[in-house]
Short mmCIF file of C-alpha atoms in Angstrom, two decimals:
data_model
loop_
_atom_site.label_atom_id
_atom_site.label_comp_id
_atom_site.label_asym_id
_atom_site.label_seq_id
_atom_site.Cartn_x
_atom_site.Cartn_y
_atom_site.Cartn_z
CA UNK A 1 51.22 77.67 99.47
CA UNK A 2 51.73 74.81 102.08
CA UNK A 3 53.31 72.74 98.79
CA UNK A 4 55.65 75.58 97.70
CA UNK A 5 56.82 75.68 102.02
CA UNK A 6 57.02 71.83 101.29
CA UNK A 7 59.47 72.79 98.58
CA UNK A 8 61.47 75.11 100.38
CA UNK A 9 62.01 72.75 103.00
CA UNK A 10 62.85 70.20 101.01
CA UNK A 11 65.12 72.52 98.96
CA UNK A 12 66.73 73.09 102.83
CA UNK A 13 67.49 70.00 103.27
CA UNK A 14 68.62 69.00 100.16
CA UNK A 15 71.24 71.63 100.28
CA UNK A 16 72.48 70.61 103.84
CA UNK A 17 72.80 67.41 102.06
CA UNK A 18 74.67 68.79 99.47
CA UNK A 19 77.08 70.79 101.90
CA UNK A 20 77.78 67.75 103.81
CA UNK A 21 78.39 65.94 101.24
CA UNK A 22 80.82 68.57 99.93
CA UNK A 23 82.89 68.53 103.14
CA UNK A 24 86.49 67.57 102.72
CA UNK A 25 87.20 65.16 105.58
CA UNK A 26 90.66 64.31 105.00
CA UNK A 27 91.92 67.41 103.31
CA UNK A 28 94.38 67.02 100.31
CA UNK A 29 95.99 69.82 98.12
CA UNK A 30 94.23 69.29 95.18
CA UNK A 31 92.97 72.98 94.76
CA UNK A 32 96.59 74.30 94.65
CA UNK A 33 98.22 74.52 91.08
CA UNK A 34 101.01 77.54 91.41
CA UNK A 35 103.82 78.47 89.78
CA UNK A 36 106.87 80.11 91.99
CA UNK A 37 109.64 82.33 90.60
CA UNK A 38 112.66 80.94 92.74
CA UNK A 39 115.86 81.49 91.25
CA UNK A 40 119.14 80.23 89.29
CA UNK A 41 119.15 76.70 89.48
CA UNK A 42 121.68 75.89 91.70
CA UNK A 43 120.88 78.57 93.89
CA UNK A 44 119.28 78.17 97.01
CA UNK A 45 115.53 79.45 96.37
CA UNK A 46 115.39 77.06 93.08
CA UNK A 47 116.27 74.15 95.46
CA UNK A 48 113.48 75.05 98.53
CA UNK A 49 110.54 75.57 96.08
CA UNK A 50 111.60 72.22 94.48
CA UNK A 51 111.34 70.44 97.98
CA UNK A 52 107.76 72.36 98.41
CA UNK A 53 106.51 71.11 94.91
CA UNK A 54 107.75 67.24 95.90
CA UNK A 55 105.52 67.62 99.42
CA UNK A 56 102.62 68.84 97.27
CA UNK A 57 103.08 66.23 94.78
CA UNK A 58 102.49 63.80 97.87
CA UNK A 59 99.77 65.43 98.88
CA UNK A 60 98.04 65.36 95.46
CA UNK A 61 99.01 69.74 94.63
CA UNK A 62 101.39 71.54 92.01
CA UNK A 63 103.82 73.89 92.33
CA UNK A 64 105.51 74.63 89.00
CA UNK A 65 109.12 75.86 90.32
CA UNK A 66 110.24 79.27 87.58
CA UNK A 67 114.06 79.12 87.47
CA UNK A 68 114.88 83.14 87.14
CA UNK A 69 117.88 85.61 87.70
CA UNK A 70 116.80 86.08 91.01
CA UNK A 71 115.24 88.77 93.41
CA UNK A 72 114.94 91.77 91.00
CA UNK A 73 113.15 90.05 88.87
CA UNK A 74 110.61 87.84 90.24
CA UNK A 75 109.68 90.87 92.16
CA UNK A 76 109.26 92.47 88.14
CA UNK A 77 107.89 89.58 87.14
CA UNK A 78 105.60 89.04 89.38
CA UNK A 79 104.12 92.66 89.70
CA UNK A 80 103.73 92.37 86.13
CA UNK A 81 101.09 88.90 86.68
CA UNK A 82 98.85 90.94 88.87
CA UNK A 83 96.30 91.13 85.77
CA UNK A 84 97.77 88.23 83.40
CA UNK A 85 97.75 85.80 86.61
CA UNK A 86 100.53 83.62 84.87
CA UNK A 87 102.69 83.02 88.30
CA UNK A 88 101.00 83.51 91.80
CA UNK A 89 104.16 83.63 93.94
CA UNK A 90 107.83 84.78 94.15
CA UNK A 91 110.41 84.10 96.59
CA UNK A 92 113.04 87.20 96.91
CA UNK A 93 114.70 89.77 100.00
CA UNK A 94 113.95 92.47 101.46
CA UNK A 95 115.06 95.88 100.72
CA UNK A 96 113.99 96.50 97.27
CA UNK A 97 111.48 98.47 95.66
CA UNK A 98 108.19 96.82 95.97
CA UNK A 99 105.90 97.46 92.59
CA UNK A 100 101.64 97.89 93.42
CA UNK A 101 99.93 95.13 93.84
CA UNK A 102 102.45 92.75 96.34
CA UNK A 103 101.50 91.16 99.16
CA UNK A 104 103.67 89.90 101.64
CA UNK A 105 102.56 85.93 102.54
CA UNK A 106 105.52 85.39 104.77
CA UNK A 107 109.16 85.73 106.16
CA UNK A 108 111.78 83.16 106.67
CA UNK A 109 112.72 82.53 109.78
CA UNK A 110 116.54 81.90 108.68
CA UNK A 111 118.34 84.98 106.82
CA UNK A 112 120.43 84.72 103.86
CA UNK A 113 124.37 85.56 104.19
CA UNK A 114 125.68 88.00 101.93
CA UNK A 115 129.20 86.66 101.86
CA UNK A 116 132.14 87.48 99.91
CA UNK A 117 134.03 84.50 98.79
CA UNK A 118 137.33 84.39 97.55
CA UNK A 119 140.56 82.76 97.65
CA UNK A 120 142.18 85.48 99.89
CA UNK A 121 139.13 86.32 101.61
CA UNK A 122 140.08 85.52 105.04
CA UNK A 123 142.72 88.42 104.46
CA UNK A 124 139.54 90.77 104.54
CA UNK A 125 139.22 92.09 107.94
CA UNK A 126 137.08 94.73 106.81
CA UNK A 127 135.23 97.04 104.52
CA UNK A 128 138.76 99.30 103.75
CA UNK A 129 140.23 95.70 102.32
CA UNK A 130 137.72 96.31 99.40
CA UNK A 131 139.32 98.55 98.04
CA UNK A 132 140.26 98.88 94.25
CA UNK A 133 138.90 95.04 94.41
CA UNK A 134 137.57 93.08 91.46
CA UNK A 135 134.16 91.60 92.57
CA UNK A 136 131.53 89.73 91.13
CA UNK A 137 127.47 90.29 92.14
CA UNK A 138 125.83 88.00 90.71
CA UNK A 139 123.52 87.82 87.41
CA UNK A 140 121.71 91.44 86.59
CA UNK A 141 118.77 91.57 88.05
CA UNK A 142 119.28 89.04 91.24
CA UNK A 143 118.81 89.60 94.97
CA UNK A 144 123.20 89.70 95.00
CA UNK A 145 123.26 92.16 92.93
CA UNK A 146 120.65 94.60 93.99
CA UNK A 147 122.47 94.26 97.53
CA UNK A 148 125.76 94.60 96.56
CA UNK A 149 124.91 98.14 94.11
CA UNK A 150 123.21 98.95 97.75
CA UNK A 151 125.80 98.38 99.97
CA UNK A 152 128.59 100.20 97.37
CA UNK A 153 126.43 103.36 96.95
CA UNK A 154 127.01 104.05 100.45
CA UNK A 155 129.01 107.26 100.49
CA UNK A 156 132.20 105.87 102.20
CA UNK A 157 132.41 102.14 100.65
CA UNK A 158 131.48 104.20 97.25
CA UNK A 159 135.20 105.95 98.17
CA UNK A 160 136.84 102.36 97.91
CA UNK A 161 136.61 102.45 93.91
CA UNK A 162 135.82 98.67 93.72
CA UNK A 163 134.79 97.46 90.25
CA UNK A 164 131.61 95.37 89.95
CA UNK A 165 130.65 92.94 87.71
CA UNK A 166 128.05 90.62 86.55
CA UNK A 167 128.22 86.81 86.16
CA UNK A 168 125.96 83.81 87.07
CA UNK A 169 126.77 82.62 90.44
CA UNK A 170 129.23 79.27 89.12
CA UNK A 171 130.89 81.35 86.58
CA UNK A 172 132.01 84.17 89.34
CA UNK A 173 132.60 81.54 91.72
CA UNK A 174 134.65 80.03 89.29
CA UNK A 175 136.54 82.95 87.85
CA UNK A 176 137.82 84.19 91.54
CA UNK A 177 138.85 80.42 92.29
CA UNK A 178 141.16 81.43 89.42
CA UNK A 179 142.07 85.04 90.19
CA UNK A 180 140.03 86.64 87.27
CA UNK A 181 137.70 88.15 90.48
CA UNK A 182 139.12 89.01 93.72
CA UNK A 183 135.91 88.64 95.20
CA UNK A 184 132.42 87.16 94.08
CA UNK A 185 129.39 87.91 96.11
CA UNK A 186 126.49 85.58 96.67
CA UNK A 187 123.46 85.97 99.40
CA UNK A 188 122.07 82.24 100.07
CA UNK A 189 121.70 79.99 102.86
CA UNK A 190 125.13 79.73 104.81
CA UNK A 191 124.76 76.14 104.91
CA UNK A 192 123.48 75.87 101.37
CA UNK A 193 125.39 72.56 99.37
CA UNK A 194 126.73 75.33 96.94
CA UNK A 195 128.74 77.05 99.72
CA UNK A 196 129.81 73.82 101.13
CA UNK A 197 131.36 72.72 98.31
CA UNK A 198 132.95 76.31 97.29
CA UNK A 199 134.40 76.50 100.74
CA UNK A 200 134.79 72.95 102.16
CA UNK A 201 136.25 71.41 99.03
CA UNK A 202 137.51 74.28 96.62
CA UNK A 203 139.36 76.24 98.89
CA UNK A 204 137.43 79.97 98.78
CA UNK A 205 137.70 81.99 101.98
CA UNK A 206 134.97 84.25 103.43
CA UNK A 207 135.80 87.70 103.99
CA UNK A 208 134.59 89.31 107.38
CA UNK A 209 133.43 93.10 108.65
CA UNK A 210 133.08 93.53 112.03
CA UNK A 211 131.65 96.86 111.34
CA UNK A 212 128.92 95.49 109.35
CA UNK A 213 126.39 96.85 112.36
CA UNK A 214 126.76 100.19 111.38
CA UNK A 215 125.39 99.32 107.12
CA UNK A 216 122.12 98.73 109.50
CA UNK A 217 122.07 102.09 110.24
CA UNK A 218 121.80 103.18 106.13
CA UNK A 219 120.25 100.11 104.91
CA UNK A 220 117.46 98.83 107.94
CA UNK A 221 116.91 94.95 105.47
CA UNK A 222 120.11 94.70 106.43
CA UNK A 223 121.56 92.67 109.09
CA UNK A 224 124.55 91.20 110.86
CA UNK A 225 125.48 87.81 112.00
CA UNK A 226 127.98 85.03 112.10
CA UNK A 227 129.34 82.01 110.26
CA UNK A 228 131.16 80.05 112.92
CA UNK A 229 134.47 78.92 112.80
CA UNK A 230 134.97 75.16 111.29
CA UNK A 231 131.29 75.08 110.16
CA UNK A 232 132.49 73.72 107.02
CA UNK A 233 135.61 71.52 108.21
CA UNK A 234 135.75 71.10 111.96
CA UNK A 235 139.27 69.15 111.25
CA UNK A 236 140.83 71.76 108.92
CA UNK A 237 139.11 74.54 110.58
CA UNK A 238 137.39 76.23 107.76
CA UNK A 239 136.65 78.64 108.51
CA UNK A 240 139.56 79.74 110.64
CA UNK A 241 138.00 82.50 112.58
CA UNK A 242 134.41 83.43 113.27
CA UNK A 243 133.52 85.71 110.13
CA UNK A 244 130.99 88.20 110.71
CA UNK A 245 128.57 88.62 107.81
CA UNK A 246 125.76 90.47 106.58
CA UNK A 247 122.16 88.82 106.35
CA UNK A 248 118.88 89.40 104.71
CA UNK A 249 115.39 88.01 105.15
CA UNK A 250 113.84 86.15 102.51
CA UNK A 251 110.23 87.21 101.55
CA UNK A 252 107.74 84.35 100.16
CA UNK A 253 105.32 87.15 98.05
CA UNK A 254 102.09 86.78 96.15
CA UNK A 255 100.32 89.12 93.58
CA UNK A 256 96.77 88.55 94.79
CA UNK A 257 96.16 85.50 92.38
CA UNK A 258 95.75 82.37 94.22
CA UNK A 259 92.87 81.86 95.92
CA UNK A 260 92.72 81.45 99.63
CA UNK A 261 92.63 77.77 99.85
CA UNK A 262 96.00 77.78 97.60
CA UNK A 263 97.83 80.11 99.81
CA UNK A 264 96.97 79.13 102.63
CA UNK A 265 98.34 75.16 101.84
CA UNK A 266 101.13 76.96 100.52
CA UNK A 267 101.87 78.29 103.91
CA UNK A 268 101.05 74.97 105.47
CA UNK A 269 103.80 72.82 103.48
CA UNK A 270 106.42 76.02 103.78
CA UNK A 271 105.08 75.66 108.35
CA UNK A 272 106.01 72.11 107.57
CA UNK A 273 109.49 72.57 105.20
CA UNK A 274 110.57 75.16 108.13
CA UNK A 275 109.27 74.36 111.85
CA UNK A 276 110.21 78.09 112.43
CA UNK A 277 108.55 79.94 109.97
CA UNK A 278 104.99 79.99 111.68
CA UNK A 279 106.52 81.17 115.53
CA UNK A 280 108.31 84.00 113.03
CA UNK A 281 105.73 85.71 111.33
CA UNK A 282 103.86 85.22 114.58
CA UNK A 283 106.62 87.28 117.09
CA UNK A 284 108.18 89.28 115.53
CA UNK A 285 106.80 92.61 113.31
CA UNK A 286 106.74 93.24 109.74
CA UNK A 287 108.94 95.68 108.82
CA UNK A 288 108.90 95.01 104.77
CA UNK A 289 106.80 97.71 103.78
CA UNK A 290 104.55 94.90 101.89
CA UNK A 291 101.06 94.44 103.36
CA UNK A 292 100.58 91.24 104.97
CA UNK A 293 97.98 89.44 102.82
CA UNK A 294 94.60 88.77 104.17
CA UNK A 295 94.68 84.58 104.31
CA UNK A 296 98.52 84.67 105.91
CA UNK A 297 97.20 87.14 108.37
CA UNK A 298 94.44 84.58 109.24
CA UNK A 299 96.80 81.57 109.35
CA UNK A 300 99.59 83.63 111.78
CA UNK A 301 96.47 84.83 114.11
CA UNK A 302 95.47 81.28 114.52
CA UNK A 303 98.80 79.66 114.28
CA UNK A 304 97.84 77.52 111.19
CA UNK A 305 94.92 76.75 108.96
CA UNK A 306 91.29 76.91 110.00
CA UNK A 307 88.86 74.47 110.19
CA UNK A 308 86.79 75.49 107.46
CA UNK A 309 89.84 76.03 105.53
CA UNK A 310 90.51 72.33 105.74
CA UNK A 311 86.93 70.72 105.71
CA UNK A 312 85.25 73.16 103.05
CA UNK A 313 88.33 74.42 100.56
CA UNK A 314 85.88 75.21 97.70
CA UNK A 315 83.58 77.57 100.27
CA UNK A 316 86.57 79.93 101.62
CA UNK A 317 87.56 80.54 98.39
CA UNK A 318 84.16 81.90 97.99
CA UNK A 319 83.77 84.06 101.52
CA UNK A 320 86.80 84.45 104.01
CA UNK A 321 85.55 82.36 107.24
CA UNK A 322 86.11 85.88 108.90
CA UNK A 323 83.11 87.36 107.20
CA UNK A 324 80.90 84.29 108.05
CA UNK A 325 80.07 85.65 111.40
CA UNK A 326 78.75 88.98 109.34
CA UNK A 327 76.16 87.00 107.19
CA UNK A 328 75.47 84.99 110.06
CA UNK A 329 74.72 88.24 111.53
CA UNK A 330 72.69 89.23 108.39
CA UNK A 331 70.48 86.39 108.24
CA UNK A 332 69.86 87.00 111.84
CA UNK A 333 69.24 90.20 111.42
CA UNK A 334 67.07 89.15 108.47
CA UNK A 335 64.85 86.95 109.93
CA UNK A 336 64.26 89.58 112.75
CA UNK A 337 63.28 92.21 110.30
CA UNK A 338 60.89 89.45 108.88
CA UNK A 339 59.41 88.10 112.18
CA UNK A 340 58.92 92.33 112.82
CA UNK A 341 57.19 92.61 109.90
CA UNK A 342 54.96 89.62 110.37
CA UNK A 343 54.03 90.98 114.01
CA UNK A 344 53.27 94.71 112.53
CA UNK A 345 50.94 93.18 109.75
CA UNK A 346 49.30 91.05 112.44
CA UNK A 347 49.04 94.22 114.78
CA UNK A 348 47.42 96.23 112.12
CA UNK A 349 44.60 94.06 111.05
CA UNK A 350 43.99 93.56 114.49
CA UNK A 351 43.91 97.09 115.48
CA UNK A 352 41.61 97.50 111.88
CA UNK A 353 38.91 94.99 113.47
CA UNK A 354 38.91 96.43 116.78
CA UNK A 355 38.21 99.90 114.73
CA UNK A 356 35.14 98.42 113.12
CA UNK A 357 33.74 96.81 115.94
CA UNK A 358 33.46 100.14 117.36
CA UNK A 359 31.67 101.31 114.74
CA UNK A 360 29.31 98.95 114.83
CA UNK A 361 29.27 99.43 118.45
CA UNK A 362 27.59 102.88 117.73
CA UNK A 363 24.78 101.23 115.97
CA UNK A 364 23.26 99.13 118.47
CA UNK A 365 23.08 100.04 122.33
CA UNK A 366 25.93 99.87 124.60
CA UNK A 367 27.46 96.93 125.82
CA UNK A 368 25.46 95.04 122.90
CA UNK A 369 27.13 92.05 122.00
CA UNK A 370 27.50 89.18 119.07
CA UNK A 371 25.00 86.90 120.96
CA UNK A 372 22.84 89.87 121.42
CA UNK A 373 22.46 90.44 117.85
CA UNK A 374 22.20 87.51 116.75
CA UNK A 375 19.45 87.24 119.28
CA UNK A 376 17.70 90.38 118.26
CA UNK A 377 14.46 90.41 116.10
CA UNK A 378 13.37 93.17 113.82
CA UNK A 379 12.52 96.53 115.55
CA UNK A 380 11.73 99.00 113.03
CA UNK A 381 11.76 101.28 115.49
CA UNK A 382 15.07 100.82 116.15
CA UNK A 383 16.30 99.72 112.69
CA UNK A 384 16.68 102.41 110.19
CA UNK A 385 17.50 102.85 106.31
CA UNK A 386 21.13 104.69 108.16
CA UNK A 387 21.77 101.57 110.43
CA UNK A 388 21.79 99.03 107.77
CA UNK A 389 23.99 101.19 105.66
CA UNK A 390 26.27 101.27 108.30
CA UNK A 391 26.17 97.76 109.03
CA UNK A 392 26.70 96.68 105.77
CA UNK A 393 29.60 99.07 105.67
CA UNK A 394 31.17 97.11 108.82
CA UNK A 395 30.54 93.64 106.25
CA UNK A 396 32.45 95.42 103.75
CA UNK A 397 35.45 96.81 105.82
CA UNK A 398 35.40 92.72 107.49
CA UNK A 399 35.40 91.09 104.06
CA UNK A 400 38.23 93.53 103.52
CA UNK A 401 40.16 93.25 106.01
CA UNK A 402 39.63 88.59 105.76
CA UNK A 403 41.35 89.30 102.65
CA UNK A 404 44.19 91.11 103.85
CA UNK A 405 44.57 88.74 106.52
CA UNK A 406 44.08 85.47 104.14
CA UNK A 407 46.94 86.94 102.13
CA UNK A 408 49.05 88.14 104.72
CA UNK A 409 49.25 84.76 105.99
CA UNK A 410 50.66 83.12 103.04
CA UNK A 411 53.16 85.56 102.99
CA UNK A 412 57.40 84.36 103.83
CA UNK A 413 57.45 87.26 106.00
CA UNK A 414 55.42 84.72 108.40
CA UNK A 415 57.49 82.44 110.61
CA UNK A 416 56.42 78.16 110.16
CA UNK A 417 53.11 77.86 112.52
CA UNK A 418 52.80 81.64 112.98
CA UNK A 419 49.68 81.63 110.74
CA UNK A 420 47.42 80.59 113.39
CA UNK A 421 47.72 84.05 114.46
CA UNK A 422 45.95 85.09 111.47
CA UNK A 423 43.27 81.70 111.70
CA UNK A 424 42.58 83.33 114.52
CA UNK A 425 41.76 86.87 113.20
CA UNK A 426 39.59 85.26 110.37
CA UNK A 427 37.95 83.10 112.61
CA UNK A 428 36.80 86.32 114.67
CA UNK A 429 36.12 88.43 111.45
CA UNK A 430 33.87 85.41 109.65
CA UNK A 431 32.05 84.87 112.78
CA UNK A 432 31.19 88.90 113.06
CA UNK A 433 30.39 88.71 109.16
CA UNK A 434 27.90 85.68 109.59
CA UNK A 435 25.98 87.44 112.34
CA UNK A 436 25.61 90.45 110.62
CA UNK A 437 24.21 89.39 107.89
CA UNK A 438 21.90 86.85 109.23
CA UNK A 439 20.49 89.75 111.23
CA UNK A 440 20.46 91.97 107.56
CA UNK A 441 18.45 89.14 106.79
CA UNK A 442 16.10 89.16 109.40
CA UNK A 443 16.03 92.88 109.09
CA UNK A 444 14.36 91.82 105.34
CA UNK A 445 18.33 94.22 104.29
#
């Protein structure tokens, strides 16, 4: 037995060893290879997952950027990889319908505009200038065009009898630079290159509603803000008045498919990409309806990644570090129940050898001890046929009970150095055995 503890210890150390050796001290991205439904290629969403898959790149990761019709469907799309796994993350707003399975992994801190763009638009002072207006929402199935189906269901803008249309983004952009659209409707970054140009260069206007507040009221994903004016031309003044807009947060979502490590270097080069996003998620509440998944909520509580999820990757992946303190716990718990059964064992045979030195306490006189017996010569007055039986019954219940304790010993349940305890008790029981049946032997038993 003292090789096979030799083992175990070895076996200890060798996988301390192991786990050191196993320790990523300067922590790449190499355990992240995602794909990320963004959005039309010249849109906005295509364009920030393609800056987050050039800072993994550098950092040794992946991230495959999916070009899609926006919103609508990556949210589809990826409800529908919950069991295939074949895309891990979508970016898209809030306000739609979220499918089972989606977890929210984080909000940005800068809203999209919804703005309406056209080459009267700063003659729209208002939601009653829509009316009987020609406008474009975007490709079926985008973010634009969920919105805008939103926002003209409302009973009173539904009054306006607008007509709405589909078209990718350049198309519609294109056809009301020409009058075929009065309007055309994107949501994206305010400052995105794609507005810039539209509005800096080619000469589109941006309708505003200062009543947009009271959409908040109907639709709560909604909300209002400005575009200054000049943002796009200081000189020319474009735009010529402060417009007031309509916003909506962008959602980064996962299905439950990437592991721990993966999402949570996700949310590190995103923390990086936008200095705000972190402080966000972190102040203000999640109103989405999504549940926050388990490694963002971890990375928000501690205001970034963990230590062990940047020195051992391949081990959180396994167990969440929150659960570590519960098999910590365990083993402690564990090793007490052990160490409790080693001292009940040891309690028992003890209490066992105290029971048969009594009864072989009622055999000789009182107060009789070891040294006295061994002492004692034959006295057939005193030594009958019934005495020996019974002392040969207290050899037998000692031989017993040396067993018990030999094997008890070598048990795990025994803490390293603990078996002396039982030495001791065999020590005590041998001695008692050798003395009795020296004196069965003098006794001619």
């Amino acid at each position: 037995m003292a090789l096979g503890r030799l083992g175990l210890v070895a076996l200890v150390v060798g996988a301390v060893a192991l786990l050191i050796s196993r320790i990523d001290f300067r922590h790449d991205m190499s355990r992240m290879h995602v794909r990320i439904l963004s959005g039309a290629p010249e849109g906005s969403y295509f364009a920030s997952v393609a800056r987050l898959g050039e800072a993994a790149a550098k950092r040794r990761g992946t991230i495959e950027d999916v070009g899609t019709a926006g919103s609508a469907e990556n949210v589809a799309r990826l409800a529908d990889a919950v069991h295939g796994c074949s895309v891990e993350f979508a970016l898209a707003q809030d306000g739609a319908t979220w499918p089972p399975g989606l977890q929210l992994i984080g909000r940005f801190a800068k809203p999209e505009s919804v703005l309406f763009l056209g080459p009267k638009g700063d003659a729209v002072q208002g939601f009653a200038d829509l009316r009987d207006q020609r406008i474009g929402i975007g490709p079926a199935g985008s973010g634009t065009d969920v919105v805008a189906r939103q926002l003209f269901a409302l009973p009173e803008l539904a009054r306006l009898g607008v007509t709405l249309s589909n078209h990718p983004i350049e198309e519609q952009l294109g056809m009301a630079s020409r009058g075929e659209l009065d309007l055309a409707v994107v949501v994206i970054d305010a400052d995105a290159p794609l507005i810039e140009e539209w509005v800096g260069r080619r000469g589109l206007q941006i309708a505003s509603f200062p009543t947009a507040h009271a959409v908040t009221r109907r639709l709560p994903h909604v909300k209002t803000g400005t575009v200054g004016a000049g943002n796009y031309d200081a000189v020319k003044g474009l735009p010529s008045t402060d417009r007031t807009v309509m916003k909506i947060e962008t959602l980064l979502l996962g299905n439950g498919c990437a592991g721990r490590v993966a999402t949570v270097d996700l949310l590190t080069l995103v923390s990086n990409e936008h200095p705000e996003f972190l402080r966000h998620n972190e102040e203000t509440p999640n109103t989405t309806g999504l549940p926050l998944a388990a490694p963002a909520a971890d990375y928000f509580a501690n205001g970034g990644p963990q230590l062990a999820d940047e020195f051992v990757p391949w081990l959180v992946d396994v167990m969440p570090p929150a659960n570590w303190a519960y098999v910590v716990m365990a083993v402690s718990l564990l090793f007490n129940a052990m160490g409790a059964g080693h001292r009940f064992r040891l309690w028992r045979i003890d209490a066992a050898r105290v029971k048969l030195e009594g009864d072989l306490g009622r055999l000789f006189p009182p107060s009789t001890t070891l040294g006295d017996i061994q002492r004692t010569g034959p006295d057939k007055a005193t030594t009958t046929p019934g005495m020996l039986e019974g002392i040969d019954h207290v050899i037998r219940g000692l031989e017993e009970l040396a067993a018990r304790s030999r094997r008890y010993s070598l048990s795990m349940l025994v803490p390293m150095g603990q078996e002396m305890a039982y030495r001791y008790q065999e020590g005590v029981i041998y001695e008692t055995i050798a003395v009795l049946r020296e004196y069965l032997r003098r006794c001619g038993g």
